[in-house]
Amino acid sequence: MPEPPAHAQPRHRIQVETTMFKGSITALITPMNEDGSLDLPSMGRFIDWQVQQGASALVPVGTTGESPTLTHDEHAKVVEFTIKSVAGRVPVIAGAGSNSTAEAVAMAQQAQQAGASGVLVVTPYYNKPTQEGVYRHFMAVADAISIPLILYNIPGRSVIDISVETMARLAQHPNIIGVKDSTANLLRPLLVRRAVKKPFNQISGEDGTAVSFLAAGGDGCISVTANVAPALCAQVQQNWNDGHVMEAMELQDRLLPLHDALFCESNPVPVKFAASVLGLMGETCRLPLAPLSDASREKVKAALSAVGLLD
């Protein structure tokens, strides 16, 4: 099937050096005051702590950062604040996804202008595009920037899956360098590696599959749990990279109750509560996310204790 004419000679398709994002990458929560306003002082302290604890990269304003309820100005402010606070210590992969292609393009361009190391772009949600629509969406964003773009495949939230065939087509774009895979399907990294004809950065988006994904040829994990256990999540990845497979598995087993508890209700409500218990920030989330139920609060606290993060 011939490619769409609009992409035959893209104006902004700039060859970039493939950047491999590896290890434990934190999908940052966005601190908020009780009135729902951004709490940037807490965010600055939180970012410093994340870097000191061993996060290999940070992802602001993804789903975990409550991007759906941030205004465009707030979205840009959080990205710029994160980049400034990190000050080059680790890469910053800015969330730039939308179900509006024009909006995703604008967010990606804004992230590049702010100095982001790359962008994470989610599959368009709610619209239910065909695979051709998915392809054209990501190509339009990639054509508009000259920094690495990571596809974010999360059919549980977006409904639409990026098929392996579509991913292979998209990977031909020099700026599309990898995927955050939240399918929890451990065949996918194997199939993608066989289909994509270039080095391709495959990162798990599911904490519970972090080690299994590495065993299937993955490069790391964009993690929710790393918000509250950054050193332990980083150690899992380091153990694996050092060839200490059993140690990585044992530490993953230790973290499993926390991985499970942090999804007992809609993300990021449980992890924000966990962060508040640890004194990192307040637990406030914006509606329509409701405060954590009493039963779930006990589950999260029990998991933090079981892992050794709470006395």
XYZ file of C-alpha atoms in Angstrom:
311
model
C 0.000 0.000 0.000
C 1.565 3.352 -0.968
C 2.330 5.831 1.800
C 0.132 8.948 2.036
C 1.510 11.756 -0.137
C 1.654 14.074 2.866
C 4.392 11.915 4.348
C 6.295 11.137 1.166
C 8.707 14.017 1.742
C 8.048 15.315 5.252
C 9.298 18.829 5.805
C 10.520 18.236 9.337
C 11.855 14.696 9.174
C 15.275 15.355 10.660
C 17.647 12.471 11.244
C 18.388 12.224 14.963
C 20.813 9.994 16.787
C 18.839 7.147 18.332
C 18.638 7.792 22.047
C 18.159 4.693 24.142
C 16.283 5.439 27.336
C 17.033 2.681 29.821
C 16.578 1.627 33.415
C 13.996 2.869 35.880
C 12.186 5.887 34.456
C 9.700 7.591 36.768
C 6.288 8.563 35.403
C 6.053 11.616 37.642
C 3.005 12.458 39.699
C 2.148 16.172 39.741
C 2.008 17.641 43.263
C -1.078 19.762 43.967
C -2.250 21.905 46.824
C -5.541 21.121 48.560
C -7.336 23.549 46.251
C -6.043 21.653 43.215
C -3.465 24.257 42.170
C 0.033 23.165 41.185
C 2.454 22.746 44.090
C 5.725 23.575 42.360
C 7.859 23.838 45.531
C 6.967 20.231 46.401
C 7.609 19.236 42.802
C 11.087 20.744 42.888
C 11.996 18.815 46.027
C 10.443 15.663 44.591
C 12.437 15.920 41.356
C 15.702 16.369 43.269
C 14.894 13.314 45.396
C 14.085 11.239 42.321
C 17.437 12.043 40.728
C 19.323 11.411 43.974
C 17.542 8.056 44.397
C 18.681 6.783 41.005
C 15.926 7.472 38.477
C 17.496 7.175 35.027
C 14.984 9.555 33.405
C 11.783 11.415 34.296
C 8.459 11.633 32.480
C 6.352 14.667 33.449
C 2.693 15.143 32.445
C 1.883 11.617 31.401
C -1.327 9.972 32.585
C 0.256 9.524 36.021
C 0.897 13.274 36.035
C -2.838 13.934 35.527
C -2.305 15.442 32.084
C -6.016 15.071 31.151
C -7.019 17.631 33.807
C -4.141 20.093 33.413
C -4.729 23.182 31.325
C -2.447 23.756 28.347
C -0.612 26.458 30.291
C -0.167 24.155 33.290
C 1.035 21.347 31.043
C 3.725 23.587 29.555
C 4.647 24.958 32.991
C 5.192 21.481 34.467
C 7.367 20.410 31.518
C 9.460 23.581 31.686
C 9.750 23.372 35.478
C 10.873 19.738 35.333
C 13.528 20.449 32.704
C 14.817 23.436 34.681
C 14.857 21.487 37.968
C 16.602 18.470 36.444
C 19.275 20.766 34.975
C 20.645 18.086 32.667
C 21.218 15.449 35.350
C 18.909 12.901 33.681
C 16.836 12.925 30.484
C 13.340 14.405 30.576
C 10.779 12.706 28.321
C 7.789 15.029 28.189
C 4.270 13.719 27.846
C 2.819 15.175 24.651
C -0.200 13.042 23.883
C -3.708 14.007 22.860
C -6.598 12.616 20.868
C -6.282 15.768 18.759
C -3.352 15.484 16.378
C -2.930 19.254 16.151
C -2.811 19.495 19.938
C -0.259 16.674 20.196
C 1.908 18.415 17.586
C 1.765 21.694 19.537
C 2.654 19.964 22.822
C 5.572 18.114 21.230
C 6.923 21.298 19.675
C 6.573 23.106 22.980
C 8.452 20.310 24.765
C 11.263 20.469 22.215
C 11.511 24.238 22.595
C 11.707 23.839 26.378
C 14.651 21.450 26.018
C 13.071 18.029 26.513
C 15.205 14.994 25.669
C 12.240 13.360 23.967
C 8.462 13.123 23.966
C 6.052 10.361 24.930
C 2.954 10.359 22.716
C -0.055 8.218 23.590
C -2.317 6.479 21.097
C -5.324 8.740 20.369
C -8.069 7.856 22.831
C -11.865 8.043 22.474
C -11.777 8.784 18.711
C -11.113 5.097 17.910
C -9.024 5.728 14.767
C -8.163 2.958 12.330
C -4.566 1.763 12.126
C -4.123 4.150 9.198
C -5.365 6.983 11.399
C -2.990 5.919 14.184
C -0.127 5.862 11.683
C -0.914 9.320 10.312
C -1.323 10.756 13.820
C 2.118 9.681 15.004
C 3.757 10.573 11.705
C 2.358 14.105 11.919
C 3.856 14.560 15.394
C 7.206 13.031 14.407
C 7.400 15.207 11.294
C 6.917 18.326 13.408
C 9.875 17.806 15.753
C 13.526 16.798 15.661
C 13.815 15.074 19.060
C 13.089 11.400 19.800
C 9.471 10.293 19.979
C 8.399 7.282 22.020
C 5.069 5.707 21.108
C 2.835 5.020 24.107
C 0.706 1.934 23.564
C -1.892 1.508 26.296
C -5.063 -0.045 24.862
C -6.541 -0.427 28.352
C -7.020 3.352 28.454
C -7.014 4.388 24.799
C -9.023 1.352 23.528
C -6.949 1.273 20.321
C -3.858 -0.919 20.114
C -0.895 0.030 17.939
C -0.507 -3.177 15.946
C 2.935 -4.668 15.397
C 2.578 -3.948 11.688
C 1.753 -0.288 12.315
C 4.626 -0.004 14.762
C 7.007 -1.368 12.141
C 5.750 1.237 9.651
C 6.143 4.018 12.207
C 9.638 2.877 13.169
C 10.812 3.759 9.673
C 10.592 7.401 10.739
C 14.020 8.374 12.108
C 12.521 10.332 15.004
C 10.335 7.450 16.245
C 12.827 5.546 18.362
C 10.809 3.311 20.653
C 7.659 2.352 22.502
C 6.318 2.390 26.020
C 4.409 -0.885 26.060
C 1.530 -1.067 28.531
C -0.169 -4.072 26.974
C 1.262 -6.500 29.602
C 1.635 -8.888 26.650
C 5.141 -10.315 26.891
C 5.002 -11.582 23.314
C 4.875 -8.007 22.059
C 8.524 -7.041 22.606
C 9.575 -10.222 20.814
C 7.256 -9.579 17.869
C 8.215 -5.908 17.659
C 11.917 -6.721 17.728
C 11.431 -9.112 14.815
C 9.293 -6.648 12.828
C 11.276 -3.443 13.334
C 14.375 -3.222 11.183
C 16.434 -0.893 13.380
C 17.471 -0.568 17.030
C 14.203 0.208 18.805
C 13.823 1.305 22.409
C 11.254 -0.960 24.133
C 10.207 0.100 27.616
C 7.648 -1.585 29.827
C 4.768 0.540 31.063
C 3.665 -2.075 33.590
C 5.578 -2.292 36.882
C 4.521 -5.887 37.443
C 6.189 -6.994 34.200
C 9.416 -4.994 34.631
C 11.758 -7.991 34.935
C 9.818 -10.210 32.535
C 9.944 -7.425 29.953
C 13.719 -7.199 30.321
C 13.930 -10.945 29.759
C 11.952 -10.474 26.534
C 14.508 -7.967 25.285
C 13.225 -4.744 26.835
C 15.332 -1.802 27.963
C 13.639 -0.629 31.152
C 10.386 0.479 32.761
C 8.467 3.739 32.849
C 7.275 3.231 36.386
C 4.489 4.409 38.668
C 5.971 2.625 41.686
C 9.242 4.530 41.228
C 7.437 7.628 42.487
C 7.603 6.201 46.012
C 10.338 3.539 45.684
C 12.810 5.021 43.180
C 15.930 3.443 44.668
C 14.413 -0.050 44.766
C 13.050 0.211 41.213
C 16.429 1.463 39.999
C 18.140 -1.436 41.779
C 15.923 -3.981 39.992
C 17.098 -2.606 36.658
C 20.730 -2.364 37.770
C 20.748 -5.935 39.073
C 19.493 -7.159 35.715
C 22.011 -5.091 33.750
C 24.814 -6.404 35.960
C 23.777 -9.980 35.221
C 22.398 -10.558 38.723
C 19.191 -12.126 37.500
C 18.144 -13.843 40.733
C 18.680 -10.649 42.727
C 16.543 -8.724 40.240
C 13.788 -11.320 40.524
C 13.931 -11.382 44.321
C 13.664 -7.599 44.531
C 10.812 -7.622 42.027
C 9.018 -10.174 44.214
C 9.515 -7.872 47.198
C 8.015 -4.946 45.274
C 5.049 -6.899 43.903
C 2.627 -6.070 46.766
C 3.330 -2.378 46.167
C 2.925 -2.680 42.388
C -0.441 -4.290 43.049
C -1.606 -1.835 45.718
C -0.801 1.222 43.617
C -3.411 0.114 41.101
C -6.133 -0.844 43.587
C -7.983 2.244 42.312
C -7.436 4.495 39.302
C -3.883 5.719 38.854
C -2.550 8.082 40.197
C -4.869 8.212 43.229
C -3.143 5.372 45.173
C 0.413 6.484 44.397
C -0.361 10.077 45.383
C -1.730 8.803 48.677
C 1.407 6.693 49.135
C 3.554 9.762 48.454
C 1.609 11.699 51.076
C 2.113 8.934 53.638
C 5.860 9.168 53.003
C 5.783 12.955 53.397
C 6.703 13.694 49.789
C 3.643 15.796 48.872
C -0.096 16.075 49.420
C -2.502 13.462 48.099
C -4.804 15.831 46.191
C -5.954 14.725 42.738
C -8.304 16.659 40.490
C -11.813 15.500 39.710
C -13.071 13.242 38.283
C -10.523 11.292 40.341
C -12.007 10.840 43.826
C -10.003 10.486 47.051
C -8.860 6.974 47.915
C -11.325 4.836 49.843
C -10.557 3.832 53.432
C -10.070 0.175 52.475
C -7.609 1.114 49.736
C -5.721 3.424 52.097
C -5.088 0.490 54.402
C -3.988 -1.654 51.473
C -1.487 0.947 50.291
C -0.077 1.476 53.793
C 0.241 -2.271 54.299
C 2.127 -2.573 51.004
C 4.487 0.265 51.899
C 5.221 -1.531 55.178
C 5.705 -4.891 53.489
C 8.275 -3.436 51.115
C 10.089 -1.717 53.984
C 9.267 1.885 53.132
C 7.047 2.526 56.146
C 7.767 1.563 59.732
